[in-house]
PDB file of C-alpha atoms in Angstrom:
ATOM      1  CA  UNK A1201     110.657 120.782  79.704  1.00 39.00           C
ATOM      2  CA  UNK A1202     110.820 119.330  76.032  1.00 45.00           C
ATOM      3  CA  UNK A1203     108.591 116.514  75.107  1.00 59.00           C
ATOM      4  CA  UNK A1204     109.194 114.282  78.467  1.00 58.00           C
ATOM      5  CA  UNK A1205     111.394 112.906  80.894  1.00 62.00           C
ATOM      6  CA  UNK A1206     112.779 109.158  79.797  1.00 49.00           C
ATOM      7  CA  UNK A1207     112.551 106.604  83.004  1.00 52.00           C
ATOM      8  CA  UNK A1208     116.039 105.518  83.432  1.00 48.00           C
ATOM      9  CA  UNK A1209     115.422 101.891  84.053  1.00 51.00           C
ATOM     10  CA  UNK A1210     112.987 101.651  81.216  1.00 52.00           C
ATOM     11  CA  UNK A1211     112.250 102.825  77.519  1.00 51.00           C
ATOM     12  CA  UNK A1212     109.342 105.023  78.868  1.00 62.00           C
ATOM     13  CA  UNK A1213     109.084 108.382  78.551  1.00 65.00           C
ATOM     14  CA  UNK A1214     106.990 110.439  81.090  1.00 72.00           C
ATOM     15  CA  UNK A1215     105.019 114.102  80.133  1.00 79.00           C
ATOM     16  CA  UNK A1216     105.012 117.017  81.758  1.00 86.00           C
ATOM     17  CA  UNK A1217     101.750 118.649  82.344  1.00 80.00           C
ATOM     18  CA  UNK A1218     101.219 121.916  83.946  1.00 82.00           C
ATOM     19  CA  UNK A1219     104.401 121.885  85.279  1.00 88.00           C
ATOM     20  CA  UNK A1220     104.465 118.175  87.110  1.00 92.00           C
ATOM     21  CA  UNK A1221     105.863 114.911  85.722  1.00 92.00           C
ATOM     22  CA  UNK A1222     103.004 113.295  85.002  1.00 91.00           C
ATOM     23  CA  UNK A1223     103.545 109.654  86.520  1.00 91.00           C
ATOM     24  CA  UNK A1224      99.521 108.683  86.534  1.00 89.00           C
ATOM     25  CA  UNK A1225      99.342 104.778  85.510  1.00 84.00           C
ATOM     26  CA  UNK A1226      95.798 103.580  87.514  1.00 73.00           C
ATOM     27  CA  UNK A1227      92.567 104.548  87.119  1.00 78.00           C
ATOM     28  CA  UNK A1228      90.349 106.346  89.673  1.00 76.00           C
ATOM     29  CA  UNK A1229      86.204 106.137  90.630  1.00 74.00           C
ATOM     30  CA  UNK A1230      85.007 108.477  87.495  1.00 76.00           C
ATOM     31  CA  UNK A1231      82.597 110.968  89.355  1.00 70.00           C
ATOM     32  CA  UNK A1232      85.720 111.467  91.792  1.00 71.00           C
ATOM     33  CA  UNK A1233      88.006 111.932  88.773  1.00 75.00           C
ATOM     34  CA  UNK A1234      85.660 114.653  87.244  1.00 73.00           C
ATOM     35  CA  UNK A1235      85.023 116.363  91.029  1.00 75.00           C
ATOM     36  CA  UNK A1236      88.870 116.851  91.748  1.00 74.00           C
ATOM     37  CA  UNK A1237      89.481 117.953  88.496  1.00 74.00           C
ATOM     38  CA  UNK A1238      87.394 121.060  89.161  1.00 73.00           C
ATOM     39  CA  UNK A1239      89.485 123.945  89.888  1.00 82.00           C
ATOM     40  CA  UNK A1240      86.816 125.731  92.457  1.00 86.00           C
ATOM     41  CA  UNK A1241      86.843 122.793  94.222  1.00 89.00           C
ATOM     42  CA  UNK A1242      90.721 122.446  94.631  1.00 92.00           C
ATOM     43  CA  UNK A1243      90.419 126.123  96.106  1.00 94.00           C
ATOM     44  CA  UNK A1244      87.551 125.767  98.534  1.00 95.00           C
ATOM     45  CA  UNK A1245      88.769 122.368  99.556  1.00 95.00           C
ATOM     46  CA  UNK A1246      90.955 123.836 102.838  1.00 97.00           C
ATOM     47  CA  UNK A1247      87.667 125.351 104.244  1.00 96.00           C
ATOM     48  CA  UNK A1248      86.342 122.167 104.550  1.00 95.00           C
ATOM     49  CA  UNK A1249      89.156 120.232 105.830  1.00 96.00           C
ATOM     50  CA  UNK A1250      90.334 122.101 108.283  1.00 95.00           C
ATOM     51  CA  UNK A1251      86.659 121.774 110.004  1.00 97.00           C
ATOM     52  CA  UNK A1252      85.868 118.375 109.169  1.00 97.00           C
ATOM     53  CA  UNK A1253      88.445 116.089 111.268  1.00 97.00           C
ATOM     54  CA  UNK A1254      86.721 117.769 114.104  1.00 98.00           C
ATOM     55  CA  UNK A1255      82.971 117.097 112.375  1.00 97.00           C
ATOM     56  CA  UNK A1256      83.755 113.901 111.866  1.00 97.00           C
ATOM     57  CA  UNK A1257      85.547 112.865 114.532  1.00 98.00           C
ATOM     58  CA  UNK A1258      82.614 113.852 116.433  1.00 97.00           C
ATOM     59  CA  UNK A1259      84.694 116.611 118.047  1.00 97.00           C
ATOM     60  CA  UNK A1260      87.444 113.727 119.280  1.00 97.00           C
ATOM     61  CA  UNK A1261      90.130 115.121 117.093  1.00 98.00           C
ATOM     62  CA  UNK A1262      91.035 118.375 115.814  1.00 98.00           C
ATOM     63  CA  UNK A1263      93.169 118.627 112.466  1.00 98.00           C
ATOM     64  CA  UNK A1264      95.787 120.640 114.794  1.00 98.00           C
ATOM     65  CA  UNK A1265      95.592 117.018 116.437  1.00 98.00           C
ATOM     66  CA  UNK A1266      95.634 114.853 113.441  1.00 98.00           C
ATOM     67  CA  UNK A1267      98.902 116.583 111.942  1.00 98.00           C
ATOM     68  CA  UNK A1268     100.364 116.254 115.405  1.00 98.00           C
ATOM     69  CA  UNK A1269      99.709 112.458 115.405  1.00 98.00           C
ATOM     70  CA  UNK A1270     101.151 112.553 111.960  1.00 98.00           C
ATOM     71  CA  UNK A1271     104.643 113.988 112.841  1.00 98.00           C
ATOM     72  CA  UNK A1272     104.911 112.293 115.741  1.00 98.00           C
ATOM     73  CA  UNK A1273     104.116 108.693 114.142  1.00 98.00           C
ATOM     74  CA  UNK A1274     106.287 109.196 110.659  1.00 98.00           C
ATOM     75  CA  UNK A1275     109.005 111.522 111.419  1.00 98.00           C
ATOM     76  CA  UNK A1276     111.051 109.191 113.672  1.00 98.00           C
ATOM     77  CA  UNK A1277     111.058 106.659 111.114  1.00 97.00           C
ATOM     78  CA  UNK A1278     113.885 109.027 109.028  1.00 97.00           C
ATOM     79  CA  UNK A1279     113.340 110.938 105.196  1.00 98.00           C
ATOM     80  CA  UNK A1280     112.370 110.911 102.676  1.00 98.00           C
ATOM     81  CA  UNK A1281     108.564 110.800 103.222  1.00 98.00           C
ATOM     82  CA  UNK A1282     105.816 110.615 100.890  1.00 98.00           C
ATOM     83  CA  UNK A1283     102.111 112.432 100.825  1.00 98.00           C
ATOM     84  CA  UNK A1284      99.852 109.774  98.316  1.00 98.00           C
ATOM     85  CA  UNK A1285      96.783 111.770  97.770  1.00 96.00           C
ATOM     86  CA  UNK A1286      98.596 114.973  98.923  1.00 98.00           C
ATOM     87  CA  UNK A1287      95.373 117.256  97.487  1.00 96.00           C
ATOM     88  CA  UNK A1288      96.636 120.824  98.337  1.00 98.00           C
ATOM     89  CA  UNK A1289      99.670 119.846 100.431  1.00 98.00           C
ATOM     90  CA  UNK A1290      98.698 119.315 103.866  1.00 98.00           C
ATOM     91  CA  UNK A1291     100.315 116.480 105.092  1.00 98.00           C
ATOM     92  CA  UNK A1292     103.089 117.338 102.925  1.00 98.00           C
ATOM     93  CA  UNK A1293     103.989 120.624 104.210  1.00 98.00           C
ATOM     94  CA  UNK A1294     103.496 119.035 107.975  1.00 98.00           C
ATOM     95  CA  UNK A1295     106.228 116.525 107.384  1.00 98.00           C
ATOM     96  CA  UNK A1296     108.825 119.038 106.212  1.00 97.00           C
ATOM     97  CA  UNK A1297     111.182 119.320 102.974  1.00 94.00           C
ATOM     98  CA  UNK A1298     112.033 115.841 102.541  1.00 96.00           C
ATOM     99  CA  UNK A1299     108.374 114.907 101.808  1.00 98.00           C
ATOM    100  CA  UNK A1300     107.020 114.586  98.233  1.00 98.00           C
ATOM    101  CA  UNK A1301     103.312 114.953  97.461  1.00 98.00           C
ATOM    102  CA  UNK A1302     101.742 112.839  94.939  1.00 98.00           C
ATOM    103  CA  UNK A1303      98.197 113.557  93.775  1.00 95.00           C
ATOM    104  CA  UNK A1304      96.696 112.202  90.353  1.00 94.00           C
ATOM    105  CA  UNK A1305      94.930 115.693  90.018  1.00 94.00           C
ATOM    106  CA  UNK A1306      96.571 118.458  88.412  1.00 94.00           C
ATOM    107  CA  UNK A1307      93.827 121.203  89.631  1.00 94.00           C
ATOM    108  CA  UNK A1308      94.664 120.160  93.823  1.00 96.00           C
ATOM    109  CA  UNK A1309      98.621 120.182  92.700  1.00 97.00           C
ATOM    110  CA  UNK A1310      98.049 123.757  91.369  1.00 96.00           C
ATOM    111  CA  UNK A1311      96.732 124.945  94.398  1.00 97.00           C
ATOM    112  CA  UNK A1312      99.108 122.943  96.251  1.00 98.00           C
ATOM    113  CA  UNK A1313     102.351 124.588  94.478  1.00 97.00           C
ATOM    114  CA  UNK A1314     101.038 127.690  95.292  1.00 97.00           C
ATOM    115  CA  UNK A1315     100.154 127.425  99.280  1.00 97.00           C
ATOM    116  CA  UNK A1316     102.444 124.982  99.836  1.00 98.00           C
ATOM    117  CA  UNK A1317     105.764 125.495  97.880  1.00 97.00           C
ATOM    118  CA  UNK A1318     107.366 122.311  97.935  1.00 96.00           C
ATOM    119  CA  UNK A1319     107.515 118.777  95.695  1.00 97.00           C
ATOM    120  CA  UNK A1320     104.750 117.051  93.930  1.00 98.00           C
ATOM    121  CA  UNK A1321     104.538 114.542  91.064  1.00 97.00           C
ATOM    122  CA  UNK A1322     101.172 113.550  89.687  1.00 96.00           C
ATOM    123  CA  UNK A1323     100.529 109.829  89.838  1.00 95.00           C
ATOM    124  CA  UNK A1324      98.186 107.274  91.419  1.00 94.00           C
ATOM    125  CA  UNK A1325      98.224 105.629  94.960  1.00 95.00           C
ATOM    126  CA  UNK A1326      97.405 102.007  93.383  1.00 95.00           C
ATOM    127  CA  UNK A1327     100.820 102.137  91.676  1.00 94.00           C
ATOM    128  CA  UNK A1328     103.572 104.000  92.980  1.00 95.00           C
ATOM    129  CA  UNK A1329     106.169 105.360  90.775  1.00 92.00           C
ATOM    130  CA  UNK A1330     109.219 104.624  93.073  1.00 95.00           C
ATOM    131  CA  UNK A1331     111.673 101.840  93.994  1.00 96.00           C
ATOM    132  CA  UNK A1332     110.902  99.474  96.886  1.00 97.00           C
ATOM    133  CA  UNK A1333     112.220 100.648  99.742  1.00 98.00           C
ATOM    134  CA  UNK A1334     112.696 104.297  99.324  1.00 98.00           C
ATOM    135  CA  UNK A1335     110.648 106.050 101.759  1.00 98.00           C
ATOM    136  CA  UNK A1336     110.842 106.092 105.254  1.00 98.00           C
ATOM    137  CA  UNK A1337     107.284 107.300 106.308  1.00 98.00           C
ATOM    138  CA  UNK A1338     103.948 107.221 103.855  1.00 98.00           C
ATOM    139  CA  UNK A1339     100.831 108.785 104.811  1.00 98.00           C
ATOM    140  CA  UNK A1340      97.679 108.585 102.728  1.00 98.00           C
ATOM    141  CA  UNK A1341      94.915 110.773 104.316  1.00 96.00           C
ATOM    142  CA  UNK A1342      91.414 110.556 103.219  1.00 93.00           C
ATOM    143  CA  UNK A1343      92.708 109.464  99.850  1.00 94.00           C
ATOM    144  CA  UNK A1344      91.857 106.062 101.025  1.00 95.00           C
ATOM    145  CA  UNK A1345      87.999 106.515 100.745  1.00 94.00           C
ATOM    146  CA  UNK A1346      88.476 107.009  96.949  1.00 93.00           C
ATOM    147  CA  UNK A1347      90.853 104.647  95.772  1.00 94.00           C
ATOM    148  CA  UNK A1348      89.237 101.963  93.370  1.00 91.00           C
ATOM    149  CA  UNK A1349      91.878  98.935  94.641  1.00 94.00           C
ATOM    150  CA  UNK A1350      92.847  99.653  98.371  1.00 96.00           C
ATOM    151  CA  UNK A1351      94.564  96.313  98.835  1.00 97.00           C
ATOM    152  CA  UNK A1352      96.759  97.016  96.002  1.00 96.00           C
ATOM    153  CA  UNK A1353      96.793 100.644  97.283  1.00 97.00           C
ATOM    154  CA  UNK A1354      98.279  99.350 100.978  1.00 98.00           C
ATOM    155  CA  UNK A1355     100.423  96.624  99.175  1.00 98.00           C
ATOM    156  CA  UNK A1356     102.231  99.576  96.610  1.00 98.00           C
ATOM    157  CA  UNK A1357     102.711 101.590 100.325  1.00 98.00           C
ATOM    158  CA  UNK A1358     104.805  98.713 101.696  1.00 98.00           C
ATOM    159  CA  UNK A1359     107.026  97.777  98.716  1.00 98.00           C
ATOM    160  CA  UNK A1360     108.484 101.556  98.545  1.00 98.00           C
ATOM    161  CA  UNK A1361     108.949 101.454 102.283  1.00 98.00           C
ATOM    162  CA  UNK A1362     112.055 100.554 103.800  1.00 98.00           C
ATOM    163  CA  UNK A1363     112.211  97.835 106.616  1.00 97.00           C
ATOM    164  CA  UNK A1364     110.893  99.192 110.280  1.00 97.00           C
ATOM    165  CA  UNK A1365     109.195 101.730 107.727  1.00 98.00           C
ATOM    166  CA  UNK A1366     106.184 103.208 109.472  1.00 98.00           C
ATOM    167  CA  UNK A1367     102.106 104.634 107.448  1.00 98.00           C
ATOM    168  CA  UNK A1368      99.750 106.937 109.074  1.00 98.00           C
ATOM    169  CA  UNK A1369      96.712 107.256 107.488  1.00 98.00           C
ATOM    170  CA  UNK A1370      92.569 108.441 108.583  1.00 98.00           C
ATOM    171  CA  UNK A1371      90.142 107.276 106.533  1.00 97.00           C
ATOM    172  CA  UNK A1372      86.152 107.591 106.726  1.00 97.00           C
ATOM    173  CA  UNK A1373      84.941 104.302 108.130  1.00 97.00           C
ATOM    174  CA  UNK A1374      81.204 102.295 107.703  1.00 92.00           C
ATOM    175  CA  UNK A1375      78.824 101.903 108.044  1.00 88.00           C
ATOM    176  CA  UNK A1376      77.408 105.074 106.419  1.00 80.00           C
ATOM    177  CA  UNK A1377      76.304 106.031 103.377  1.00 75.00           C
ATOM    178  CA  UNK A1378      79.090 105.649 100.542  1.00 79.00           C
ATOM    179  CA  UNK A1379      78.472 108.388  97.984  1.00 81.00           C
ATOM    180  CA  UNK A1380      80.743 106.515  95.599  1.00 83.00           C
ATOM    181  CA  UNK A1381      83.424 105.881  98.029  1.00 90.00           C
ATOM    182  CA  UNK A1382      85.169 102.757  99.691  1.00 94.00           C
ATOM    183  CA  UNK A1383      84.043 102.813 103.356  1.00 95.00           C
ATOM    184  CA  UNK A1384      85.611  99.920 105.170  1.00 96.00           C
ATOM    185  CA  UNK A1385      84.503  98.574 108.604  1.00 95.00           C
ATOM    186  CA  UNK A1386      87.263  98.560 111.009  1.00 95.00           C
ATOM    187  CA  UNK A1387      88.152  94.686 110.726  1.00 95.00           C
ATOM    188  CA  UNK A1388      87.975  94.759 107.197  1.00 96.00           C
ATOM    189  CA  UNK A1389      91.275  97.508 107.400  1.00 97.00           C
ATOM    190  CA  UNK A1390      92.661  96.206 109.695  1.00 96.00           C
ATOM    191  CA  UNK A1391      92.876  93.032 107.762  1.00 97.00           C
ATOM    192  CA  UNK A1392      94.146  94.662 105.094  1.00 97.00           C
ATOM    193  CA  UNK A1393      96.516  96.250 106.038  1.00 98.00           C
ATOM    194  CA  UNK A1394      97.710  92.997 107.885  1.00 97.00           C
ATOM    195  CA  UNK A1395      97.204  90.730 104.479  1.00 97.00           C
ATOM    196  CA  UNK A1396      99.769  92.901 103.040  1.00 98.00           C
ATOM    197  CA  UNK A1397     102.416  92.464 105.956  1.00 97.00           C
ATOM    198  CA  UNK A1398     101.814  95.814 107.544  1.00 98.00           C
ATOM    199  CA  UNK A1399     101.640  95.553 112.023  1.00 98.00           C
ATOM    200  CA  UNK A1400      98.904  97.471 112.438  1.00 97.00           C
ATOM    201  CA  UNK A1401      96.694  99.456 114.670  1.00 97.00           C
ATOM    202  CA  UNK A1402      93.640 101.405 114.267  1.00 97.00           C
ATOM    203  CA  UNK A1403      91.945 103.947 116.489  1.00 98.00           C
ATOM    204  CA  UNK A1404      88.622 105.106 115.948  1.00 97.00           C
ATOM    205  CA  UNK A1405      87.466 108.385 116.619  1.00 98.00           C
ATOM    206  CA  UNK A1406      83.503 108.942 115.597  1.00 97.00           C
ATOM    207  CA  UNK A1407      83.007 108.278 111.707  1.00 96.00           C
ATOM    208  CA  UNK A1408      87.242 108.319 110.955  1.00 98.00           C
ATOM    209  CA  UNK A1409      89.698 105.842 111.577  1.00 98.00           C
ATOM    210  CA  UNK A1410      93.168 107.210 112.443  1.00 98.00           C
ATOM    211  CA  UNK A1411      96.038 104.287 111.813  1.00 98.00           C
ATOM    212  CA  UNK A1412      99.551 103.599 112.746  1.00 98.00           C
ATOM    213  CA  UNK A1413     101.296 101.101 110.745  1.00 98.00           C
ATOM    214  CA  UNK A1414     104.609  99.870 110.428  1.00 98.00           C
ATOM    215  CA  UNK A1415     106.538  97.108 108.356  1.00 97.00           C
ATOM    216  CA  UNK A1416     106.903  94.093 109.446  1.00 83.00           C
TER     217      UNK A1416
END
């Protein structure tokens, strides 16, 4: 791949590393950074989330259910779609070959790229990598419990979607222990996602919020 790929709108040059362009520019909560860089737990990570929608959930929603709500919310807003905080490739793979995964962990990419042939770039929710306007559906999954800047994370998901542009996301809510991660209250979301100009609305199924947004 040589020494990097040059951004055409700009004198930087992006790396290649492990065989994704490496588009990382944020930072991320350091015991999470060190945890998802573990290649075990990239591996073992589909045991546990294909059991814990329903765990958490409080046996409300299955992930059979959760990918179902998933097409059915993004895929009539029209490709391209993009997976932030794609891990190994779930949502990805669910939304078809005009999605592109992006994961700031090159251990869950490996294992992605493997089960999940498809596209991934490495990079960071809190600053997307992309033009405004150029997706048609976003999801972030769980992602959103671990970034470090959610409002800028759910601000950088509007700019790069196109007007009438639609996010599905499910997130852990409060109260609860935190364990190092951002666990919102449902206001405090749905104000955030508001705040940023999002039309918004969340449903709550035991410990996980499940939410359908849309530009406004």
């Amino acid at each position: 791949m040589g020494e990097g790929t040059l951004c055409p709108r700009c004198p930087a040059r992006y790396p290649w590393r492990g065989g994704f362009l490496d588009l990382r520019a944020h930072w991320e909560r350091p015991h999470l950074r060190l945890v998802n860089a573990l290649p075990p737990v990239a591996w073992l990570y589909d045991l546990w989330r294909v059991r814990s929608t329903a765990l958490l959930s409080g046996g409300r929603l299955t992930l059979a259910e959760e990918l179902a709500r998933l097409r059915a919310w993004l895929l009539p807003a029209g490709p391209p779609f993009l997976d932030v905080g794609t891990g190994t490739g779930i949502y990805r793979e669910a939304l078809g070959e005009k999605a592109l995964g992006l994961d700031p962990s090159p251990a869950f990419l490996r294992v992605a790229r493997r089960k999940r042939p498809g596209a991934y770039l490495l990079g960071h929710g809190e600053k997307l990598p992309f033009r405004d306007g150029a997706f048609g559906g976003l999801a972030i999954g769980p992602t959103w419990n671990e970034f470090q800047d959610p409002r800028r994370a759910a601000s950088e998901a509007k700019r790069v979607l196109r007007p009438g542009g639609r996010l599905f996301g499910l997130l852990l809510l409060g109260p609860g222990p935190s364990l190092g991660l951002w666990r919102p209250g449902e206001g405090e979301i749905q104000a955030l996602l508001e705040g940023v100009g999002f039309r918004a609305r969340l449903e709550r199924y035991g410990q996980l919020g499940l939410i359908l947004a849309e530009v406004g």
